[in-house]
Every structure is written in structure tokens, then in C-alpha cells.
CSV table of C-alpha atoms in Angstrom, one decimal:
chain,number,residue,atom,x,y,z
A,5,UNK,CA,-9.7,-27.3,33.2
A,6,UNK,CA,-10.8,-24.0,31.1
A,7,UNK,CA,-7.5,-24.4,29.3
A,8,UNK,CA,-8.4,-27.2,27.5
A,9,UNK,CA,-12.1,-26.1,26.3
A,10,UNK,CA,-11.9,-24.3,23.3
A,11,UNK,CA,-12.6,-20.9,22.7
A,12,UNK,CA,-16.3,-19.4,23.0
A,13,UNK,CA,-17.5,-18.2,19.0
A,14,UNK,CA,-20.2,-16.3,18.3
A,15,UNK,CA,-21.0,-15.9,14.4
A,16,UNK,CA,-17.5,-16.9,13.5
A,17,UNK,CA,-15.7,-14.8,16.1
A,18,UNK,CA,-13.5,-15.4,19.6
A,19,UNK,CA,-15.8,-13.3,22.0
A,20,UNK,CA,-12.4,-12.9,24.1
A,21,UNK,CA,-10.8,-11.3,21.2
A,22,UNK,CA,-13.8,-8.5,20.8
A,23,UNK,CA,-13.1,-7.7,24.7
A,24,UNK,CA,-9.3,-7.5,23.7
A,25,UNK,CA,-10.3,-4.8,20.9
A,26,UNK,CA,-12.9,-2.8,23.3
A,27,UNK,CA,-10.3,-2.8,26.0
A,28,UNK,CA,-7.0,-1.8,23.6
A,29,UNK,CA,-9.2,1.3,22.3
A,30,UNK,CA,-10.3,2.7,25.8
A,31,UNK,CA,-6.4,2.4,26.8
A,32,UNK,CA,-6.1,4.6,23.5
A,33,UNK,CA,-8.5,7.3,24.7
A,34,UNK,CA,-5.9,7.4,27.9
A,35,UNK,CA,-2.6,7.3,25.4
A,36,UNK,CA,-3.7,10.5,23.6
A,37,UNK,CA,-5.0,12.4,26.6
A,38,UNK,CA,-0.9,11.1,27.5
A,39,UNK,CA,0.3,12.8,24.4
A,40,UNK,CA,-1.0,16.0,25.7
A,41,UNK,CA,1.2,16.2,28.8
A,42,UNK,CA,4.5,14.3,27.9
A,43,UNK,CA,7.6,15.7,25.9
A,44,UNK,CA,6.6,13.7,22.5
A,45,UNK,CA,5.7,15.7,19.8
A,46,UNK,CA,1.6,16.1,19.0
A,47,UNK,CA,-0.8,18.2,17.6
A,48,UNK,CA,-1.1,20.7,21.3
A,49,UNK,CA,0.8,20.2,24.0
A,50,UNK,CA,0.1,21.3,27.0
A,51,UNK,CA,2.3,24.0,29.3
A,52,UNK,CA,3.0,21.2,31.8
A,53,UNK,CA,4.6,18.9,29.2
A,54,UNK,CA,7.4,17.2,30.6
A,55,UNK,CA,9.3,13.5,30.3
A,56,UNK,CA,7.0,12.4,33.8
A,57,UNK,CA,4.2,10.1,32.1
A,58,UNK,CA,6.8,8.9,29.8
A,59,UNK,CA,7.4,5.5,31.7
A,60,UNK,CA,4.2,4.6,32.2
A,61,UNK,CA,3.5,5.7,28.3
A,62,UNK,CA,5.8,3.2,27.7
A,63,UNK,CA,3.7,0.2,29.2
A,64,UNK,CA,1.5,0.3,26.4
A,65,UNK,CA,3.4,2.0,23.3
A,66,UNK,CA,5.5,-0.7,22.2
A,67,UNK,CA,2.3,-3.7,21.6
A,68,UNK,CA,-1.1,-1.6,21.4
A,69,UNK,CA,-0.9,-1.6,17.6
A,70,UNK,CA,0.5,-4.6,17.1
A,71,UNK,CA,-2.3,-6.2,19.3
A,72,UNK,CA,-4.9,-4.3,17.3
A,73,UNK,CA,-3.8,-5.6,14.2
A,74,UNK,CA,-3.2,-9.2,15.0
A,75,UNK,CA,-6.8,-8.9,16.1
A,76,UNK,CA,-7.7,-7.4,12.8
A,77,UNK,CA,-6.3,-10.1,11.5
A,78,UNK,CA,-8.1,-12.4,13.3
A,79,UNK,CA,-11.8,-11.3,12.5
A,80,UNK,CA,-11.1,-11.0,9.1
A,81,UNK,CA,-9.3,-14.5,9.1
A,82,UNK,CA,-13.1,-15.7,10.5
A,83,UNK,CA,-15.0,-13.5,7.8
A,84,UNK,CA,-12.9,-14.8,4.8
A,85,UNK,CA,-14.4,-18.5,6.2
A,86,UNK,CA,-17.8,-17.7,5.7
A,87,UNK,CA,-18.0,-15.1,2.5
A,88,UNK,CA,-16.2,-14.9,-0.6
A,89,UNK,CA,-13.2,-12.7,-1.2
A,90,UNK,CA,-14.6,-10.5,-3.3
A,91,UNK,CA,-17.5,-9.9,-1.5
A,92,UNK,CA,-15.3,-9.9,1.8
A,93,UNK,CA,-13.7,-7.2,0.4
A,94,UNK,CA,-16.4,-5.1,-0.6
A,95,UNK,CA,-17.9,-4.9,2.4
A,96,UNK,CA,-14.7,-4.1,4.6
A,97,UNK,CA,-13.8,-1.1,1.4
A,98,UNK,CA,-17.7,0.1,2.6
A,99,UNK,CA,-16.8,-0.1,6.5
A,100,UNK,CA,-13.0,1.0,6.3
A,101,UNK,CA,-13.2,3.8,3.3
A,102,UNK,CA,-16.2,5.6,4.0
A,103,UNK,CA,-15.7,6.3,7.9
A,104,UNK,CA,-11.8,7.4,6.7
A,105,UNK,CA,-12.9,9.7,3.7
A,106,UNK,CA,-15.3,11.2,5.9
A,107,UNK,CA,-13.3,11.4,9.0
A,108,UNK,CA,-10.3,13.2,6.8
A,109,UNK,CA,-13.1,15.9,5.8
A,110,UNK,CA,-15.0,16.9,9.2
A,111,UNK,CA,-13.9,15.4,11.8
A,112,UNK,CA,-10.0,15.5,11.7
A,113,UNK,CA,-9.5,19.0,10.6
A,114,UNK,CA,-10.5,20.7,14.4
A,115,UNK,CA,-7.3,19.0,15.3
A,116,UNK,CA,-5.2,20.6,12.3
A,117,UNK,CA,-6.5,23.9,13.1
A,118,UNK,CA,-6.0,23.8,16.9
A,119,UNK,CA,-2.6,22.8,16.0
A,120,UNK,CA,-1.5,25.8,13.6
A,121,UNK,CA,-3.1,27.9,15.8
A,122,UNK,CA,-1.1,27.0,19.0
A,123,UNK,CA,1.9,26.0,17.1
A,124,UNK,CA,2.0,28.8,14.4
A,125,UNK,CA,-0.4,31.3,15.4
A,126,UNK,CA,-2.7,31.0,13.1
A,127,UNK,CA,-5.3,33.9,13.6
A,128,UNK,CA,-7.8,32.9,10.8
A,129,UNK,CA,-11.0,31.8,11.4
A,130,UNK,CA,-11.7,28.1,10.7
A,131,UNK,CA,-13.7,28.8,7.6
A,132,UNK,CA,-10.6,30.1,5.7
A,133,UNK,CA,-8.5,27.2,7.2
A,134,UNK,CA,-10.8,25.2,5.7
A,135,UNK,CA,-10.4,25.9,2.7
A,136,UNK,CA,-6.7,26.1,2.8
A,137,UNK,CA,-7.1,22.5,4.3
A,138,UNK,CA,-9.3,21.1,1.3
A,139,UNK,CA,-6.7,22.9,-1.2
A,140,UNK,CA,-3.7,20.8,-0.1
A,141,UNK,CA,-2.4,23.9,1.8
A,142,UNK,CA,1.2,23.1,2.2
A,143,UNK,CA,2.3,26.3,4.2
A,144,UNK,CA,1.7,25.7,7.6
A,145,UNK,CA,5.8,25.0,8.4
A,146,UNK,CA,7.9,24.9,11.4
A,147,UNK,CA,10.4,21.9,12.0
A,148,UNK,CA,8.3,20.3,8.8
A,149,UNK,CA,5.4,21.4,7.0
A,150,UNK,CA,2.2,20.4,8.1
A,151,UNK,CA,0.4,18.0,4.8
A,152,UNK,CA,-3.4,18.8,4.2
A,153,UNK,CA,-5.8,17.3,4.5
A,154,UNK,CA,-4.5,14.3,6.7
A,155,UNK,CA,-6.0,11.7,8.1
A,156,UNK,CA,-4.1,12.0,11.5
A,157,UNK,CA,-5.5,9.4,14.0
A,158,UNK,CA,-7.1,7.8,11.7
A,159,UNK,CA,-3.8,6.6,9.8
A,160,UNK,CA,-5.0,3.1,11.4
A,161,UNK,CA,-8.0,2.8,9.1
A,162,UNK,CA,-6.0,3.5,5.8
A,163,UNK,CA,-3.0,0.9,6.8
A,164,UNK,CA,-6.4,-1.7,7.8
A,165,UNK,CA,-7.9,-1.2,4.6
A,166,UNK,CA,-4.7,-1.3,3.0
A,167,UNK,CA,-4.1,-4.8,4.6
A,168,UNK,CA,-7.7,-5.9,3.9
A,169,UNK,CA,-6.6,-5.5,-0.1
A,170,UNK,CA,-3.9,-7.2,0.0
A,171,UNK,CA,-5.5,-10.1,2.0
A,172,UNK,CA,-8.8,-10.0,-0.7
A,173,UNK,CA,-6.6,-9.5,-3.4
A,174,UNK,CA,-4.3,-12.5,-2.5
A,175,UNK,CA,-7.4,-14.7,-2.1
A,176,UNK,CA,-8.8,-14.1,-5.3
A,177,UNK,CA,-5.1,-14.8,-7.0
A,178,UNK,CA,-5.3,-18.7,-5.2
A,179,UNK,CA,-9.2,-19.0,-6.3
A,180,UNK,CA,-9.8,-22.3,-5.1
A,181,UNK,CA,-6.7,-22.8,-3.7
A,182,UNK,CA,-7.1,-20.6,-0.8
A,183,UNK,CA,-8.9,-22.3,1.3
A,184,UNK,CA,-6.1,-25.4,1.0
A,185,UNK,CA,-3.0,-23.0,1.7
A,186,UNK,CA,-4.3,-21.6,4.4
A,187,UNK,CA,-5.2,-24.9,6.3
A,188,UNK,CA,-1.9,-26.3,5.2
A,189,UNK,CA,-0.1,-22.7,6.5
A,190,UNK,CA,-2.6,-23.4,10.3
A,191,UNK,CA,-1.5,-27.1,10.4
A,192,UNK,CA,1.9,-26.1,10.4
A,193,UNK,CA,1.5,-23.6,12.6
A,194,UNK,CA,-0.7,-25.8,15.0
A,195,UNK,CA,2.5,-27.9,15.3
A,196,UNK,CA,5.1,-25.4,15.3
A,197,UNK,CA,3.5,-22.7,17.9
A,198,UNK,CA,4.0,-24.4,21.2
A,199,UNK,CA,6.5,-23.8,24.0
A,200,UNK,CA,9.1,-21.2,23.6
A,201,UNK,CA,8.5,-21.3,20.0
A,202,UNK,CA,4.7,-19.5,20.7
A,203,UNK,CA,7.2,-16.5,22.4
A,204,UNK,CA,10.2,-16.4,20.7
A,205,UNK,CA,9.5,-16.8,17.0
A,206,UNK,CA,6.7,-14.1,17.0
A,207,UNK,CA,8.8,-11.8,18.8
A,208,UNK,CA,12.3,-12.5,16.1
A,209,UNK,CA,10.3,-11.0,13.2
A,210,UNK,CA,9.5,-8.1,15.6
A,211,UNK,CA,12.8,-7.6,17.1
A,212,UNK,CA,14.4,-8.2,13.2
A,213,UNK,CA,11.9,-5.6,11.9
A,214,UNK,CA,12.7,-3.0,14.1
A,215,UNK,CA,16.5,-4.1,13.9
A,216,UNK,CA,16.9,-3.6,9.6
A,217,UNK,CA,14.5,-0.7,9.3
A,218,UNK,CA,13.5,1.9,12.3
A,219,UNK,CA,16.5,3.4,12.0
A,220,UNK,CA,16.3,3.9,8.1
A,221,UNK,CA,13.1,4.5,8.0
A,222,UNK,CA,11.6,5.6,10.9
A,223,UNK,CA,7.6,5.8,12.1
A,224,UNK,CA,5.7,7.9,9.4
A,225,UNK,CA,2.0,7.2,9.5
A,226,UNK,CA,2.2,8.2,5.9
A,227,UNK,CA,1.3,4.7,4.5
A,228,UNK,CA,3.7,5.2,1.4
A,229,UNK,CA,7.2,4.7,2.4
A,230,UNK,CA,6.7,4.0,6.0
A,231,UNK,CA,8.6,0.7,5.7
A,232,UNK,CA,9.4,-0.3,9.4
A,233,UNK,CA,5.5,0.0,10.4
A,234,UNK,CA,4.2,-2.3,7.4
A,235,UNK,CA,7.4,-5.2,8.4
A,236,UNK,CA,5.8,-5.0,11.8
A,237,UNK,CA,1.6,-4.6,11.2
A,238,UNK,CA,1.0,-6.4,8.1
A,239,UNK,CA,2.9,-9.4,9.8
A,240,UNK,CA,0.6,-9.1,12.4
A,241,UNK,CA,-2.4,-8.9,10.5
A,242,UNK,CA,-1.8,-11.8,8.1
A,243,UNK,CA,-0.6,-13.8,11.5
A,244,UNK,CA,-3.8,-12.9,12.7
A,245,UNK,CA,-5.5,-14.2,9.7
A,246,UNK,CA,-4.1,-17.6,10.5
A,247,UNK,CA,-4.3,-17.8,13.9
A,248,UNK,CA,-8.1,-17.9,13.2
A,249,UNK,CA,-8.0,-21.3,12.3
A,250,UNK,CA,-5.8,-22.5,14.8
A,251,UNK,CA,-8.2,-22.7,17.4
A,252,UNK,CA,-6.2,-24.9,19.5
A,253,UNK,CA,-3.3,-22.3,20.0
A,254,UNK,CA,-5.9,-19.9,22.2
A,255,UNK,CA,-5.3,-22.6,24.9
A,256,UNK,CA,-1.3,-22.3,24.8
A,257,UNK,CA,-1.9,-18.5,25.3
A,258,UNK,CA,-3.5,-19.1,27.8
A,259,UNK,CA,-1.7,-21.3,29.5
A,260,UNK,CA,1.4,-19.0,29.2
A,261,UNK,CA,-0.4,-15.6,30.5
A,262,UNK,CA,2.0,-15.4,33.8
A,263,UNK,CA,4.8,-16.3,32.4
A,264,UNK,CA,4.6,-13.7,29.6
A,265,UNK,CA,3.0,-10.6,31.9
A,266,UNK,CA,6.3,-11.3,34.2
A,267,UNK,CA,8.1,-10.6,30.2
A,268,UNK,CA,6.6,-8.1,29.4
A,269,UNK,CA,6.8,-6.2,32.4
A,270,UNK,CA,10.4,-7.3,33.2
A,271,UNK,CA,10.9,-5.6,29.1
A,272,UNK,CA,9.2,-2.7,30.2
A,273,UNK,CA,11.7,-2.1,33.3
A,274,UNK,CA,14.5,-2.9,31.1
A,275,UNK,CA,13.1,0.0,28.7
A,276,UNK,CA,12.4,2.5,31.5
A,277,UNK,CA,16.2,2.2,32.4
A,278,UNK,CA,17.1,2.5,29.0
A,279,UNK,CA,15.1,5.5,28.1
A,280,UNK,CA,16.4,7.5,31.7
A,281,UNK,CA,20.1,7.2,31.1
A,282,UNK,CA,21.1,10.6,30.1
A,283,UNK,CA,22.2,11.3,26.4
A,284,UNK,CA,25.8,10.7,27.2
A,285,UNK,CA,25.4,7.7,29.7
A,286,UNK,CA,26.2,5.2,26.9
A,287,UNK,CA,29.7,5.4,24.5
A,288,UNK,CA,29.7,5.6,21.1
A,289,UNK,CA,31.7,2.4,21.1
A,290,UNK,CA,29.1,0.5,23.3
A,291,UNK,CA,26.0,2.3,21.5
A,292,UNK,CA,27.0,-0.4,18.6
A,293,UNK,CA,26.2,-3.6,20.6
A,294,UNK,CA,23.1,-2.3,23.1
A,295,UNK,CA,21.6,-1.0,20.7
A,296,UNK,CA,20.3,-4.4,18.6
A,297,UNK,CA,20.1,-5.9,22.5
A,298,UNK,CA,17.5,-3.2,23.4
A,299,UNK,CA,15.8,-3.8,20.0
A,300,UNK,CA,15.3,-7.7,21.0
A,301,UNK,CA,13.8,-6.5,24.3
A,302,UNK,CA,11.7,-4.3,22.6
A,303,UNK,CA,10.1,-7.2,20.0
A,304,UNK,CA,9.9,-9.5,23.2
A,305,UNK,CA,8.2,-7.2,25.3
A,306,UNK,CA,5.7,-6.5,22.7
A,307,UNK,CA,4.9,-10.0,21.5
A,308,UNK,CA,4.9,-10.8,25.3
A,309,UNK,CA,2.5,-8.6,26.2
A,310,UNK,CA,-0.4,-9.6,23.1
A,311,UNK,CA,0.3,-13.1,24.4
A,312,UNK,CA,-0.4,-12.2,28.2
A,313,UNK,CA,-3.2,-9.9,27.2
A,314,UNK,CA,-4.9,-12.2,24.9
A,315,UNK,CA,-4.7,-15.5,27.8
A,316,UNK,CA,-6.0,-13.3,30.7
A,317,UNK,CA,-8.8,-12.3,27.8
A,318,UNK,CA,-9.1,-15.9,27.0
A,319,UNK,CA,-9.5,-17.1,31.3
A,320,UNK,CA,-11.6,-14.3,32.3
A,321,UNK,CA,-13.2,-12.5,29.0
A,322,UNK,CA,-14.6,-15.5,26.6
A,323,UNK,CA,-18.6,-15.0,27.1
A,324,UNK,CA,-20.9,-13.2,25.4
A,325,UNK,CA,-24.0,-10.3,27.0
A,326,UNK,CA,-25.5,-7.0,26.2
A,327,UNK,CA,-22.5,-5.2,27.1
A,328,UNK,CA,-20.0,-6.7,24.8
A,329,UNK,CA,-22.3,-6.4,21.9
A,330,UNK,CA,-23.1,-2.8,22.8
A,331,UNK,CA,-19.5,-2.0,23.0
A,332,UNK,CA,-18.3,-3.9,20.0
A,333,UNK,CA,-20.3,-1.8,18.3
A,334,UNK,CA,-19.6,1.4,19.5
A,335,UNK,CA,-16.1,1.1,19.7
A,336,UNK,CA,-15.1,2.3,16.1
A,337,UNK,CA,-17.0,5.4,16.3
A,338,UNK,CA,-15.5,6.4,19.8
A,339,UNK,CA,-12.4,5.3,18.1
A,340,UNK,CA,-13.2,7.6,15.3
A,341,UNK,CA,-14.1,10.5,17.8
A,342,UNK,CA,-12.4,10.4,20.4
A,343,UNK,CA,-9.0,12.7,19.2
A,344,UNK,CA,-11.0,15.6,17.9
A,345,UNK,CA,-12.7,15.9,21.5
A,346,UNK,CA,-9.4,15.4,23.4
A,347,UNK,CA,-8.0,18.0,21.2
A,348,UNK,CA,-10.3,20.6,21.2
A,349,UNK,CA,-11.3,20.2,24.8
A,350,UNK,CA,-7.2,20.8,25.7
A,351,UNK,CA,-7.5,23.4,23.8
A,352,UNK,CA,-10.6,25.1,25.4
A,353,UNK,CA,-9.5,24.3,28.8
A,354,UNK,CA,-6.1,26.2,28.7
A,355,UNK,CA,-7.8,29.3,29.9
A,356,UNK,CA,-8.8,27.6,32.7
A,357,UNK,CA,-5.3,26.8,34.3
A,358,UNK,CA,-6.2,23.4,35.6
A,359,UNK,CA,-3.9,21.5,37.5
A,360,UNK,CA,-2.5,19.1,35.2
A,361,UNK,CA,-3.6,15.6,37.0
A,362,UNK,CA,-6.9,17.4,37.4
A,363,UNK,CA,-7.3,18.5,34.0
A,364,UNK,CA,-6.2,14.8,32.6
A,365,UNK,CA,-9.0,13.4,34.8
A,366,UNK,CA,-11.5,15.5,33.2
A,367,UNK,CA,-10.0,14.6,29.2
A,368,UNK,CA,-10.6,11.3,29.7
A,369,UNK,CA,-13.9,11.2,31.6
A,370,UNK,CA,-15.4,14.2,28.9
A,371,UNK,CA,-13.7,12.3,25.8
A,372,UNK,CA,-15.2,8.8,26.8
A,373,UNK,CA,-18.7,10.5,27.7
A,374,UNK,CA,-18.9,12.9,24.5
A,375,UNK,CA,-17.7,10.0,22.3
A,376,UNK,CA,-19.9,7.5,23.8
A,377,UNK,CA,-23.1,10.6,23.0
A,378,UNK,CA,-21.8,11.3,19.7
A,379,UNK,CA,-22.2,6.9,19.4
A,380,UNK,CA,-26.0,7.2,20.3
A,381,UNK,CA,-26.7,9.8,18.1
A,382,UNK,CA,-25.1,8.1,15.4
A,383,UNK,CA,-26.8,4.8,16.1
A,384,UNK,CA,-29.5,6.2,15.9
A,385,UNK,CA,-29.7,8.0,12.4
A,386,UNK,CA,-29.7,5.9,9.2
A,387,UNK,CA,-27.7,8.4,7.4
A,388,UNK,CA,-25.0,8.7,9.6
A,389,UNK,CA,-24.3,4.7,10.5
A,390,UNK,CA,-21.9,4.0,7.1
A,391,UNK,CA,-20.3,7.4,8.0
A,392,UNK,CA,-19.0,5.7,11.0
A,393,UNK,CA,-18.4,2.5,9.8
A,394,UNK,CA,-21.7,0.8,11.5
A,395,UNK,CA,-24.2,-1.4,9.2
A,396,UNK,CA,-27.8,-1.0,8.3
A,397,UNK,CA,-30.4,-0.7,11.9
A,398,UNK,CA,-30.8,-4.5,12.5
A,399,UNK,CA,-34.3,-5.9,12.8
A,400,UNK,CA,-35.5,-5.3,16.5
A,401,UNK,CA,-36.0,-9.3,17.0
A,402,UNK,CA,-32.8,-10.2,15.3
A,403,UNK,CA,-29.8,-7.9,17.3
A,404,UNK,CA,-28.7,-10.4,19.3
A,405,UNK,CA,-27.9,-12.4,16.1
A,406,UNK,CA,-26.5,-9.7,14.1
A,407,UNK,CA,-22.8,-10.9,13.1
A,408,UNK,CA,-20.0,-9.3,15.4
A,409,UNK,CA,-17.2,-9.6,12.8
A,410,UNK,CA,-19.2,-7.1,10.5
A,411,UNK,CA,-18.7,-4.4,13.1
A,412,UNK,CA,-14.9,-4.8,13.6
């Protein structure tokens, strides 16, 4: 039975993992094209904004970024196997810092500037805003004052990097040693992750995360300070790290998809309930109690859903072709991309009066086609690949062998 073969590697990687990152950043493009039309705050909203797309907003929100770094995790668990820490941290400081620098200069500020404008109506041109942008401008105020420059969507790359350091730098500190803790910390885990264990224990630290500190602390995307987001994502990340050489616990996933999709879905009903029940639905003596029971549904549902996405990956997504190593290599500059567009193009299309299913449509389809033309031109020019995180132009003969885990 496929359950018990073990996992397809190419170069050091799961291949059903990189189909599990292509996949969680196209349900991105569709989140933020979302953000435009629901009640949430973001950078422009849209005249139609209303709590409608809320539930199904919800489907993903609580586990996308969770997944993302627990898959992280996992390809950098596979580099550290096959290059030295320093080295492994070099290159992922070249892959991580560059695209973010460069991104926080040119292609973030459209959305800053579309923002103050609809928000605050800024008339200046973009030149001026520019330059209030590369000053630290902190004027721009209403319910908060905008900080420039940011890095907006691209908070994911700093906290990565920032993860990648202290992975490197905790390497280096055990030398030698490393190598022995870690396949220690994997045995143990081998044993202990089976069963309801696999589910539940995962899911405690995310439930007792968002228990002790969302409250307090709230979600900033600020890096400093932004407390609750670090208990949950560098968890993830470093559990990641160890799950790479645990090559037997893929199969458990597997073997635990249905039962976790009927979780996570049956987490996400629970939620939907939750978040329609009017303000004054619930009383302040029972808000006490529900409230760290709907924080438990939320870690479960989230941990349930990684583990169902990753075993349906695992039964239906573990081979390699031309498509998956296009895609994995495209999918950090469509990441990269792919705010500015839906941004400006909202912007630009407010004129129009679209109807707003038929306007959300067209954001997706002309954000994934744009981003995917602004990936072939990029490809395609030496100076711009480290600007987007991509490598050197392989050899011709060897780019079916060029290592997958580089790219992630």
C-alpha cells in the first residue's frame, strides 16, 4: 500500500511538500483578492466590503501560515543535512534579504501610496510620496499612523529569515554536536508522534499559544514585539526542521488525511458559529469559559488541517515533472508580486463599477497572469534573478538537476 513506501526526494526534498508550498501560495493570491471585499481592515477596500466572504476566509486563515512555515522548516531541515551551517546560512541571508530589501523599496510602496490616497486623500504625486516613504514619513495617521517604509506582505520573508538565523546560529553553537541532537530530538519524535499524539500534541502548543498571548499581544507583523506570532511560527518552523528526518511520520499523515479534513472542517463550522453570534449573544459571565474552548478549536482546526493537507499531498502529490519544477521556482516571485498587482489593479478598476463577483474574477485571473509575466521576465535577466530570490541561470543540460531546496 502507498502508505507504507516512503516519501519521494528529489535532491534532499519531499516533492509532495513543494506541491503543498505551490498550492498554499496560489490560495494566497485568492486570500488577498478576499481582503479586498470583506470587512477586515487592508490597505483598499472596496465599496462592496461587507462580512459575506468572511466564512469562507475563515477556511484557510487560521493554518495557511502555519503550513508555510512548517514547510519552511522542513526544506531547511533537508539543506542543513547536506551543507554546513554557516554556509547554509549564507545562502538563505542571499535568497531571503535581498528579495525583502528590494521588495520594501520598489515594489511595496504602490500599495502604501494607493492606501493614503483612498484612505487619507493623499493628492500628491507618487514621486513626492516617495520620498516621504524613503524618509520614514510618519504622518500619514487615521486610527494609527501608517510606518514607512514597510515591508507589508512581505512581513513573511523578514520572520523566515529571522528563523533561518536562529536555526544557523543554533547549529553553529552545537558544532559537532548538531547533527547528534537532532537525530536524538527525531528518534523521539519517531516514537512519540503516532496516533492521537500526531493530532493532539501539535495542536496543544497552538491552542496554548494563542491561549497566554493573542489577547496580550495581538497579531502585529512587526517582527519586534509580536509575541503571539513567533510562539506559533517559529514552533512550526523548528518542528519542521525535525520532521525532515523523520521520514517515517509522512506515512502517519497520511494515513490520518480523512480523519483530520472531517477536524478541520468540523473546527471551521464550529468557528463560523462562533464568529456569526452577534456582539451580545454571549454573557460576560460565560465569555470567561468559551473563550479558552474556542481557542482549542482554533489550535486543532489549524494543526488538523496541515496534517490533512500534507497526507492528501503525500497520496496524490509525491512525483516529480516539468511542472513542479517550473512552479517551484516561480512561486516566490509571484509571491513577491502578486499584492502590488491586486492592489493597484483594485484601485484602477474602481472607476469601472464592476460587479463585485465579477471584478474578484478578474483580480485573480490578472494577478496570477501579470505575476506569472513579471516571473518570465525575471527568469530571464541575470540581473534581476537575486532580486527575486532565484539563483544563477543553470546550465541548459543540468536544470533538471538543479537542487529544489535552493529555490524555497
Amino acid at each position: 500500500m502507498s502508505t507504507t513506501v516512503p516519501p519521494v526526494a528529489h535532491q534532499g526534498r519531499y516533492l509532495f511538500l513543494d506541491w503543498v508550498r505551490i498550492l498554499a501560495f496560489f490560495v494566497l493570491i485568492v486570500y488577498h483578492v478576499g481582503m479586498y471585499y470583506v470587512s477586515w481592515g487592508w490597505h483598499v477596500k472596496s465599496p462592496d466590503a461587507g462580512r459575506g466572504p468572511e466564512p469562507f476566509m475563515l477556511l484557510s486563515a487560521p493554518w495557511r501560515l502555519d503550513l508555510l512555515f512548517l514547510v519552511a522548516g522542513v526544506a531547511s531541515g533537508c539543506m542543513l543535512a547536506r551543507i554546513a551551517p554557516g554556509r547554509f546560512l549564507r545562502q538563505r541571508s542571499w535568497r531571503l534579504l535581498v528579495p525583502l530589501l528590494f521588495g520594501m523599496l520598489v515594489i511595496v510602496p504602490p500599495q502604501s501610496y494607493f492606501e493614503v490616497v483612498e484612505k487619507l486623500g493623499y493628492d500628491g504625486g507618487y514621486g513626492a510620496f516617495m520620498r516621504l516613504y524613503t524618509s520614514g514619513y510618519h504622518g500619514f495617521c487615521r486610527d494609527g499612523c501608517l510606518m514607512l517604509p514597510t515591508w507589508n506582505h512581505l512581513w513573511f520573508v523578514a520572520y523566515l529569515w529571522t528563523y533561518t538565523l536562529v536555526l544557523a546560529l543554533l547549529a553553529l553553537a552545537l558544532g559537532r554536536r548538531f547533527e547528534g541532537v537532532l537525530a536524538r530530538l527525531a528518534a523521539g519524535a519517531g516514537a512519540w508522534l503516532t496516533g492521537w499524539k500526531l493530532i493532539v500534541l501539535p495542536a496543544a502548543v497552538l491552542a496554548l499559544a494563542r491561549q497566554l498571548l493573542i489577547a496580550r499581544f495581538g497579531e502585529t507583523h512587526a517582527l519586534v514585539g509580536d509575541w503571539y506570532l513567533h510562539a506559533k511560527y517559529l514552533p512550526m518552523f523548528l518542528f519542521g526542521v525535525l520532521l525532515a528526518r523523520v521520514p517515517q511520520v509522512w506515512a502517519r499523515i497520511e494515513a490520518l488525511r480523512w480523519r483530520c479534513l472531517a477536524q478541520a472542517l468540523g473546527g471551521w463550522a464550529v468557528a463560523v458559529l462562533w464568529w456569526a453570534l452577534p456582539d451580545d449573544a454571549v454573557g460576560a459571565d460565560l465569555m470567561p469559559w468559551l473563550l479558552p474552548v474556542m481557542r482549542c478549536v482554533h489550535g486543532l482546526l489549524a494543526w488538523s488541517a496541515i496534517l490533512a493537507v500534507c497526507g492528501f499531498a503525500r497520496r496524490h502529490l509525491d512525483h516529480d515533472g516539468p511542472a513542479r519544477r517550473y512552479l517551484t521556482e516561480a512561486v516566490f516571485p509571484v509571491y513577491i508580486l502578486h499584492q502590488t498587482l491586486i492592489v493597484t489593479l483594485a484601485h484602477a478598476f474602481k472607476p469601472l463599477h464592476l460587479v463585485a463577483g465579477v471584478e474578484a474574477i478578474v483580480l485573480v485571473v490578472l494577478t496570477a497572469v501579470l505575476s506569472f509575466a513579471g516571473f518570465e521576465l525575471v527568469r530571464r535577466v541575470a540581473v534581476l534573478r537575486p532580486l527575486f530570490g532565484l539563483g544563477a541561470v543553470p546550465p541548459r543540460t543540468a536544470q533538471r538537476a538543479v537542487p529544489v531546496a535552493d529555490a524555497a
